[in-house]
Amino acid sequence: ERNQADVSEAKSGRTDLIFLIRFRHCCLLRNQRCVLAYLYDRLLRIRALRWEYGSVLPNTIQFHMSAEEVEWFNRYKKSLATYMRSVGGEEGLDLTQDIKPPKSLYIEVRCLRDYGEFEIDDGTTVLLKKNSQHFLPRWKCEQLIRQGVLEHIM
């Protein structure tokens, strides 16, 4: 508002205010660039959360996000799911699995909390109870490991 008042005065003939007006304008542009860089960094971090935690964010993380950020996360999640269904034939291709190349197809895991029944592709059902240990296919467990349900035993 002060800048607008100075602009009006400069138009009426006070040329000594032009440098002050330009300086304020440069400061506003710099602040705008800083805010945009901050928002873009947050957007990249939110996108990385989808790959790290899956389609459901923990409440502790979601608590620190604004409503617009949660909305953007949900739109990105839907867009990614649509793309993964479109590639890889009938069942689609889950790109979030095997982010790091596996050394073996099966891993030993320990259940950190009660989860319930967990079905493997061959039809076998495993009951995941707290502190139980299982030898399961890596690609089926990776999402549960990221969610904190299972722990990979080395």
PDB file of C-alpha atoms in Angstrom:
ATOM      1  CA  GLU A   1       0.000   0.000   0.000  1.00  0.00           C
ATOM      2  CA  ARG A   2       2.854   2.353   0.828  1.00  0.00           C
ATOM      3  CA  ASN A   3       4.451   1.516  -2.506  1.00  0.00           C
ATOM      4  CA  GLN A   4       1.204   2.352  -4.334  1.00  0.00           C
ATOM      5  CA  ALA A   5       1.022   5.670  -2.548  1.00  0.00           C
ATOM      6  CA  ASP A   6       4.616   6.443  -3.564  1.00  0.00           C
ATOM      7  CA  VAL A   7       3.827   5.466  -7.176  1.00  0.00           C
ATOM      8  CA  SER A   8       0.952   7.949  -7.198  1.00  0.00           C
ATOM      9  CA  GLU A   9       3.238  10.652  -5.865  1.00  0.00           C
ATOM     10  CA  ALA A  10       5.934   9.764  -8.432  1.00  0.00           C
ATOM     11  CA  LYS A  11       3.380  10.102 -11.244  1.00  0.00           C
ATOM     12  CA  SER A  12       2.508  13.561 -10.010  1.00  0.00           C
ATOM     13  CA  GLY A  13       6.103  14.688 -10.331  1.00  0.00           C
ATOM     14  CA  ARG A  14       8.239  13.418  -7.412  1.00  0.00           C
ATOM     15  CA  THR A  15      11.004  11.611  -9.302  1.00  0.00           C
ATOM     16  CA  ASP A  16      13.117  11.113  -6.157  1.00  0.00           C
ATOM     17  CA  LEU A  17      10.794   8.235  -5.133  1.00  0.00           C
ATOM     18  CA  ILE A  18      11.496   6.128  -8.248  1.00  0.00           C
ATOM     19  CA  PHE A  19      14.536   4.392  -6.720  1.00  0.00           C
ATOM     20  CA  LEU A  20      12.591   3.562  -3.556  1.00  0.00           C
ATOM     21  CA  ILE A  21       9.713   2.182  -5.623  1.00  0.00           C
ATOM     22  CA  ARG A  22      12.089   0.029  -7.701  1.00  0.00           C
ATOM     23  CA  PHE A  23      13.817  -1.261  -4.569  1.00  0.00           C
ATOM     24  CA  ARG A  24      10.501  -2.254  -2.956  1.00  0.00           C
ATOM     25  CA  HIS A  25       9.385  -3.894  -6.184  1.00  0.00           C
ATOM     26  CA  CYS A  26      12.619  -5.938  -6.384  1.00  0.00           C
ATOM     27  CA  CYS A  27      12.119  -7.011  -2.746  1.00  0.00           C
ATOM     28  CA  LEU A  28       8.553  -8.125  -3.510  1.00  0.00           C
ATOM     29  CA  LEU A  29       9.733 -10.112  -6.534  1.00  0.00           C
ATOM     30  CA  ARG A  30      12.488 -11.764  -4.471  1.00  0.00           C
ATOM     31  CA  ASN A  31      10.003 -12.711  -1.745  1.00  0.00           C
ATOM     32  CA  GLN A  32       7.678 -14.128  -4.388  1.00  0.00           C
ATOM     33  CA  ARG A  33      10.503 -16.275  -5.831  1.00  0.00           C
ATOM     34  CA  CYS A  34      11.409 -17.525  -2.339  1.00  0.00           C
ATOM     35  CA  VAL A  35       7.798 -18.485  -1.578  1.00  0.00           C
ATOM     36  CA  LEU A  36       7.450 -20.282  -4.914  1.00  0.00           C
ATOM     37  CA  ALA A  37      10.697 -22.197  -4.334  1.00  0.00           C
ATOM     38  CA  TYR A  38       9.477 -23.217  -0.866  1.00  0.00           C
ATOM     39  CA  LEU A  39       6.102 -24.382  -2.190  1.00  0.00           C
ATOM     40  CA  TYR A  40       7.739 -26.331  -5.024  1.00  0.00           C
ATOM     41  CA  ASP A  41      10.064 -28.058  -2.542  1.00  0.00           C
ATOM     42  CA  ARG A  42       7.064 -29.044  -0.385  1.00  0.00           C
ATOM     43  CA  LEU A  43       5.299 -30.390  -3.475  1.00  0.00           C
ATOM     44  CA  LEU A  44       8.318 -32.571  -4.311  1.00  0.00           C
ATOM     45  CA  ARG A  45       8.423 -33.842  -0.722  1.00  0.00           C
ATOM     46  CA  ILE A  46       4.705 -34.677  -0.778  1.00  0.00           C
ATOM     47  CA  ARG A  47       5.174 -36.538  -4.063  1.00  0.00           C
ATOM     48  CA  ALA A  48       8.032 -38.522  -2.466  1.00  0.00           C
ATOM     49  CA  LEU A  49       5.729 -39.424   0.440  1.00  0.00           C
ATOM     50  CA  ARG A  50       3.447 -41.294  -1.994  1.00  0.00           C
ATOM     51  CA  TRP A  51       6.379 -43.460  -3.081  1.00  0.00           C
ATOM     52  CA  GLU A  52       7.652 -43.968   0.470  1.00  0.00           C
ATOM     53  CA  TYR A  53       4.436 -44.625   2.424  1.00  0.00           C
ATOM     54  CA  GLY A  54       2.017 -45.741  -0.257  1.00  0.00           C
ATOM     55  CA  SER A  55      -1.489 -44.445  -0.895  1.00  0.00           C
ATOM     56  CA  VAL A  56      -2.343 -43.881   2.789  1.00  0.00           C
ATOM     57  CA  LEU A  57      -0.309 -41.374   4.769  1.00  0.00           C
ATOM     58  CA  PRO A  58       0.195 -41.776   8.517  1.00  0.00           C
ATOM     59  CA  ASN A  59      -1.823 -39.311  10.610  1.00  0.00           C
ATOM     60  CA  THR A  60       1.363 -37.809  12.057  1.00  0.00           C
ATOM     61  CA  ILE A  61       2.445 -36.701   8.590  1.00  0.00           C
ATOM     62  CA  GLN A  62      -0.997 -35.711   7.357  1.00  0.00           C
ATOM     63  CA  PHE A  63      -1.430 -33.506  10.454  1.00  0.00           C
ATOM     64  CA  HIS A  64       1.393 -31.244   9.221  1.00  0.00           C
ATOM     65  CA  MET A  65      -0.102 -30.778   5.756  1.00  0.00           C
ATOM     66  CA  SER A  66      -2.541 -28.085   4.668  1.00  0.00           C
ATOM     67  CA  ALA A  67      -5.893 -28.963   3.090  1.00  0.00           C
ATOM     68  CA  GLU A  68      -4.558 -27.994  -0.335  1.00  0.00           C
ATOM     69  CA  GLU A  69      -1.519 -30.237   0.109  1.00  0.00           C
ATOM     70  CA  VAL A  70      -3.722 -33.185   1.100  1.00  0.00           C
ATOM     71  CA  GLU A  71      -5.903 -32.512  -1.934  1.00  0.00           C
ATOM     72  CA  TRP A  72      -2.830 -32.401  -4.200  1.00  0.00           C
ATOM     73  CA  PHE A  73      -1.569 -35.664  -2.669  1.00  0.00           C
ATOM     74  CA  ASN A  74      -4.930 -37.349  -3.367  1.00  0.00           C
ATOM     75  CA  ARG A  75      -4.971 -36.111  -6.974  1.00  0.00           C
ATOM     76  CA  TYR A  76      -1.381 -37.323  -7.497  1.00  0.00           C
ATOM     77  CA  LYS A  77      -2.269 -40.676  -5.924  1.00  0.00           C
ATOM     78  CA  LYS A  78      -5.242 -41.100  -8.295  1.00  0.00           C
ATOM     79  CA  SER A  79      -3.197 -40.031 -11.307  1.00  0.00           C
ATOM     80  CA  LEU A  80      -0.424 -42.502 -10.451  1.00  0.00           C
ATOM     81  CA  ALA A  81      -2.939 -45.312  -9.887  1.00  0.00           C
ATOM     82  CA  THR A  82      -4.590 -44.617 -13.249  1.00  0.00           C
ATOM     83  CA  TYR A  83      -1.222 -44.740 -14.985  1.00  0.00           C
ATOM     84  CA  MET A  84      -0.164 -47.977 -13.250  1.00  0.00           C
ATOM     85  CA  ARG A  85      -3.459 -49.626 -14.280  1.00  0.00           C
ATOM     86  CA  SER A  86      -2.927 -48.551 -17.898  1.00  0.00           C
ATOM     87  CA  VAL A  87       0.454 -50.300 -18.228  1.00  0.00           C
ATOM     88  CA  GLY A  88       1.284 -53.932 -17.620  1.00  0.00           C
ATOM     89  CA  GLY A  89      -1.705 -55.750 -19.056  1.00  0.00           C
ATOM     90  CA  GLU A  90      -4.913 -56.657 -17.208  1.00  0.00           C
ATOM     91  CA  GLU A  91      -3.683 -56.362 -13.628  1.00  0.00           C
ATOM     92  CA  GLY A  92      -1.546 -53.297 -14.228  1.00  0.00           C
ATOM     93  CA  LEU A  93       1.977 -52.717 -12.999  1.00  0.00           C
ATOM     94  CA  ASP A  94       2.758 -51.540  -9.470  1.00  0.00           C
ATOM     95  CA  LEU A  95       5.692 -49.172  -9.888  1.00  0.00           C
ATOM     96  CA  THR A  96       5.991 -48.600  -6.140  1.00  0.00           C
ATOM     97  CA  GLN A  97       7.195 -52.165  -5.531  1.00  0.00           C
ATOM     98  CA  ASP A  98      10.879 -53.107  -5.599  1.00  0.00           C
ATOM     99  CA  ILE A  99      12.232 -49.587  -5.444  1.00  0.00           C
ATOM    100  CA  LYS A 100      15.617 -51.147  -4.733  1.00  0.00           C
ATOM    101  CA  PRO A 101      16.548 -54.298  -6.680  1.00  0.00           C
ATOM    102  CA  PRO A 102      15.976 -57.377  -4.485  1.00  0.00           C
ATOM    103  CA  LYS A 103      18.785 -59.775  -3.601  1.00  0.00           C
ATOM    104  CA  SER A 104      16.342 -62.629  -2.983  1.00  0.00           C
ATOM    105  CA  LEU A 105      12.677 -63.206  -3.781  1.00  0.00           C
ATOM    106  CA  TYR A 106      11.700 -64.219  -0.220  1.00  0.00           C
ATOM    107  CA  ILE A 107      12.536 -62.416   3.005  1.00  0.00           C
ATOM    108  CA  GLU A 108      12.044 -63.087   6.677  1.00  0.00           C
ATOM    109  CA  VAL A 109       9.822 -60.544   8.399  1.00  0.00           C
ATOM    110  CA  ARG A 110       8.575 -59.905  11.928  1.00  0.00           C
ATOM    111  CA  CYS A 111       5.126 -58.462  12.526  1.00  0.00           C
ATOM    112  CA  LEU A 112       5.292 -55.304  14.669  1.00  0.00           C
ATOM    113  CA  ARG A 113       1.537 -55.044  15.320  1.00  0.00           C
ATOM    114  CA  ASP A 114      -1.608 -57.055  14.794  1.00  0.00           C
ATOM    115  CA  TYR A 115      -2.660 -56.785  11.163  1.00  0.00           C
ATOM    116  CA  GLY A 116      -4.970 -59.735  10.533  1.00  0.00           C
ATOM    117  CA  GLU A 117      -5.066 -62.109   7.594  1.00  0.00           C
ATOM    118  CA  PHE A 118      -2.737 -61.473   4.667  1.00  0.00           C
ATOM    119  CA  GLU A 119      -3.213 -63.353   1.408  1.00  0.00           C
ATOM    120  CA  ILE A 120      -0.360 -64.245  -0.916  1.00  0.00           C
ATOM    121  CA  ASP A 121      -0.881 -64.676  -4.675  1.00  0.00           C
ATOM    122  CA  ASP A 122      -0.805 -68.480  -4.506  1.00  0.00           C
ATOM    123  CA  GLY A 123      -3.888 -68.363  -2.240  1.00  0.00           C
ATOM    124  CA  THR A 124      -2.052 -69.011   1.019  1.00  0.00           C
ATOM    125  CA  THR A 125      -3.377 -66.936   3.916  1.00  0.00           C
ATOM    126  CA  VAL A 126      -0.999 -65.862   6.672  1.00  0.00           C
ATOM    127  CA  LEU A 127      -2.170 -64.487  10.012  1.00  0.00           C
ATOM    128  CA  LEU A 128      -0.035 -61.474  10.904  1.00  0.00           C
ATOM    129  CA  LYS A 129       0.002 -61.124  14.693  1.00  0.00           C
ATOM    130  CA  LYS A 130       2.351 -59.032  16.781  1.00  0.00           C
ATOM    131  CA  ASN A 131       5.865 -60.577  17.140  1.00  0.00           C
ATOM    132  CA  SER A 132       5.135 -63.443  14.712  1.00  0.00           C
ATOM    133  CA  GLN A 133       7.815 -64.220  12.098  1.00  0.00           C
ATOM    134  CA  HIS A 134       7.170 -65.268   8.512  1.00  0.00           C
ATOM    135  CA  PHE A 135       9.075 -66.090   5.323  1.00  0.00           C
ATOM    136  CA  LEU A 136       7.166 -64.222   2.598  1.00  0.00           C
ATOM    137  CA  PRO A 137       7.668 -62.939  -0.957  1.00  0.00           C
ATOM    138  CA  ARG A 138       9.518 -59.628  -0.892  1.00  0.00           C
ATOM    139  CA  TRP A 139       7.211 -57.862  -3.332  1.00  0.00           C
ATOM    140  CA  LYS A 140       4.135 -58.638  -1.209  1.00  0.00           C
ATOM    141  CA  CYS A 141       5.784 -57.382   2.006  1.00  0.00           C
ATOM    142  CA  GLU A 142       7.441 -54.198   0.814  1.00  0.00           C
ATOM    143  CA  GLN A 143       4.328 -52.026   1.208  1.00  0.00           C
ATOM    144  CA  LEU A 144       3.650 -53.352   4.719  1.00  0.00           C
ATOM    145  CA  ILE A 145       7.277 -52.737   5.694  1.00  0.00           C
ATOM    146  CA  ARG A 146       6.949 -49.099   4.590  1.00  0.00           C
ATOM    147  CA  GLN A 147       3.715 -48.764   6.563  1.00  0.00           C
ATOM    148  CA  GLY A 148       5.393 -50.059   9.711  1.00  0.00           C
ATOM    149  CA  VAL A 149       3.362 -53.275   9.982  1.00  0.00           C
ATOM    150  CA  LEU A 150       6.295 -55.570   9.215  1.00  0.00           C
ATOM    151  CA  GLU A 151      10.011 -55.389   9.930  1.00  0.00           C
ATOM    152  CA  HIS A 152      12.608 -57.026   7.690  1.00  0.00           C
ATOM    153  CA  ILE A 153      14.811 -59.347   9.743  1.00  0.00           C
ATOM    154  CA  MET A 154      18.390 -59.346   8.504  1.00  0.00           C
TER     155      MET A 154
END
